[in-house]
Amino acid sequence: MIENSGRPRAVDALVFDAYGTLFDVQSVASTAEALFPGRGAALAQLWRSKQLEYSWLQSLMQSPGQPREDFAAVTAHALSYAAEALALPLPAHARHRLLDAYLHLSPFPDAEPTLAALAPRRRLILSNGTHAMLAPLAAATGLARHFDAILSADDAGVYKPSPRVYQLAVDALDCPPIRIGFVSSNSWDAIGAKAFGFTVFWINRSGAPIDRHGPAPDCMIRSLADLPALLTAA
Amino acid sequence: MIENSGRPRAVDALVFDAYGTLFDVQSVASTAEALFPGRGAALAQLWRSKQLEYSWLQSLMQSPGQPREDFAAVTAHALSYAAEALALPLPAHARHRLLDAYLHLSPFPDAEPTLAALAPRRRLILSNGTHAMLAPLAAATGLARHFDAILSADDAGVYKPSPRVYQLAVDALDCPPIRIGFVSSNSWDAIGAKAFGFTVFWINRSGAPIDRHGPAPDCMIRSLADLPALLTAA
């Protein structure tokens, strides 16, 4: 049972997922629609779905001699598959525009005021993205000044929801997992973080059902703006 | 580049995936359609997709104190999610009929003659399913007599495409991976098996594009019946 509001939680720091949580990936779908009128939503959806699938599969397939590829490579492979599966021709310029869209996302409108309201607690980003994808995005959107650090799954050599990725935040914050508030719009990420031991806030903007493969997040909220009221005084 | 026919391969033994490779899961969709007219295909598709996703996520989320659930449990959780996501009411009898359908699948028509033609080579099943799901299915369909052993991912405590699962077949056969022909209709499984080092035959019945997150299988064929001609004399 997930509490929709419930008692305030005592956390010392907050860790945010990036794609879909702080940054709106809708502009990727808009770029896809501009390139392939009437098929943009299908392309963006299959691309995203394969991007996640490939990140999990590469993590599981790892063996000592076969490290995983980084998220930029996984994202490019997933786009190739999605375009072929939907029989959409993907010349170099279209491919470049679509991949480039991931580097120029907009933050959700409530991201900046929420981050500001959460100070003086420490705030981190923990994402599957590479540092080369995340740092320019955080800088260009102005969100970078609200963060103490940006952590990439690359630092653990595996993707979320591996506990080795969540451990990066514990090591960076030197704080027990239960005192860390983890915030993600991705149900599988929220569940992985809860299994790890964080206090988890699932941002469920679309009213989706919760996944069933692990422990439910502590709180479900509809937007980032609902977050500060759920925390005890810093 | 995958060879569609190509030179014959020298393998000493063959390892088969079960669901979708030897056994047709179409009857699950038929049961779903009988229960929910017009929505059966959508339910079966989302259920299967979540079944795979949950198996990968549970494998990745594992930590010493948190073992994964078995495939029967994962399959049941995935059904609960799929029914809720599609707003389909799932009373106990309907739930039972759907889960039961997985225990009463039919083999593809070419499964038995192909298995017979591959003798005297050793033949195994290596599946994510539990022994309790696989053994009665192999017995009831008459395929059991063609197999030297049925291996379950449970024996490795993780799901495919973890190399620890594929290693079960190497240990059982005491044979180098390259001399083992691995046969799967699941693109992600074929790629995982190829990354592990098997000689891989991808059964691509629907003409799907190949996934892009790892090395391509050695051969792509349209049906099990194409397999014996691709092997050198036993």
GROMACS .gro file of C-alpha atoms in nm, chain A residues 50 53-54 56-63 66 69 77 80-81 84-85 158-163 188 191-192 195 209-215, chain B residues 50 53-54 56-63 66 69 77 80-81 84-85 158-163 188 191-192 195 209-215:
model
   70
   50LYS     CA    1   1.413  -0.031  -2.596
   53GLU     CA    2   1.537  -0.279  -2.202
   54TYR     CA    3   1.889  -0.255  -2.347
   56TRP     CA    4   1.883  -0.380  -1.818
   57LEU     CA    5   1.992  -0.652  -2.060
   58GLN     CA    6   2.346  -0.517  -2.097
   59SER     CA    7   2.374  -0.499  -1.718
   60LEU     CA    8   2.259  -0.860  -1.682
   61MET     CA    9   2.478  -0.991  -1.966
   62GLN     CA   10   2.795  -0.846  -1.818
   63SER     CA   11   3.090  -1.070  -1.760
   66GLN     CA   12   3.245  -0.774  -2.157
   69GLU     CA   13   2.812   0.023  -2.319
   77HIS     CA   14   2.117   0.142  -3.056
   80SER     CA   15   1.818   0.219  -3.465
   81TYR     CA   16   1.599  -0.071  -3.358
   84GLU     CA   17   1.370  -0.031  -3.825
   85ALA     CA   18   1.085  -0.200  -3.637
  158VAL     CA   19   2.621  -0.101  -1.433
  159TYR     CA   20   2.271   0.049  -1.471
  160LYS     CA   21   1.986   0.107  -1.229
  161PRO     CA   22   1.818  -0.078  -1.061
  162SER     CA   23   2.143  -0.251  -0.958
  163PRO     CA   24   2.209  -0.181  -0.589
  188TRP     CA   25   1.093   0.042  -1.187
  191ILE     CA   26   1.090   0.007  -0.669
  192GLY     CA   27   1.460  -0.067  -0.714
  195ALA     CA   28   1.442  -0.250  -0.237
  209PRO     CA   29  -0.054   0.151  -1.178
  210ILE     CA   30   0.248   0.059  -0.969
  211ASP     CA   31   0.466  -0.227  -1.087
  212ARG     CA   32   0.454  -0.550  -0.889
  213HIS     CA   33   0.804  -0.695  -0.892
  214GLY     CA   34   0.935  -0.545  -0.570
  215PRO     CA   35   0.850  -0.338  -0.261
  284LYS     CA   36   0.596  -0.732  -1.804
  287GLU     CA   37   1.075  -0.698  -1.765
  288TYR     CA   38   1.015  -0.824  -1.411
  290TRP     CA   39   1.530  -0.881  -1.573
  291LEU     CA   40   1.462  -0.622  -1.304
  292GLN     CA   41   1.447  -0.876  -1.023
  293SER     CA   42   1.777  -1.020  -1.146
  294LEU     CA   43   1.939  -0.677  -1.147
  295MET     CA   44   1.795  -0.573  -0.810
  296GLN     CA   45   1.934  -0.877  -0.632
  297SER     CA   46   2.145  -0.834  -0.325
  300GLN     CA   47   1.704  -1.027  -0.134
  303GLU     CA   48   1.123  -1.467  -0.699
  311HIS     CA   49   0.274  -1.039  -1.069
  314SER     CA   50  -0.184  -0.850  -1.203
  315TYR     CA   51  -0.012  -0.543  -1.345
  318GLU     CA   52  -0.489  -0.334  -1.385
  319ALA     CA   53  -0.313  -0.126  -1.651
  392VAL     CA   54   1.910  -1.553  -1.157
  393TYR     CA   55   1.735  -1.517  -1.496
  394LYS     CA   56   1.860  -1.520  -1.853
  395PRO     CA   57   2.049  -1.342  -2.005
  396SER     CA   58   2.285  -1.367  -1.707
  397PRO     CA   59   2.593  -1.570  -1.809
  422TRP     CA   60   1.727  -1.093  -2.628
  425ILE     CA   61   2.194  -1.221  -2.814
  426GLY     CA   62   2.269  -1.305  -2.452
  429ALA     CA   63   2.762  -1.289  -2.588
  443PRO     CA   64   1.436  -0.692  -3.671
  444ILE     CA   65   1.725  -0.810  -3.457
  445ASP     CA   66   1.793  -0.625  -3.133
  446ARG     CA   67   2.104  -0.405  -3.115
  447HIS     CA   68   2.241  -0.433  -2.764
  448GLY     CA   69   2.488  -0.718  -2.817
  449PRO     CA   70   2.648  -0.951  -3.071
   0.00000   0.00000   0.00000
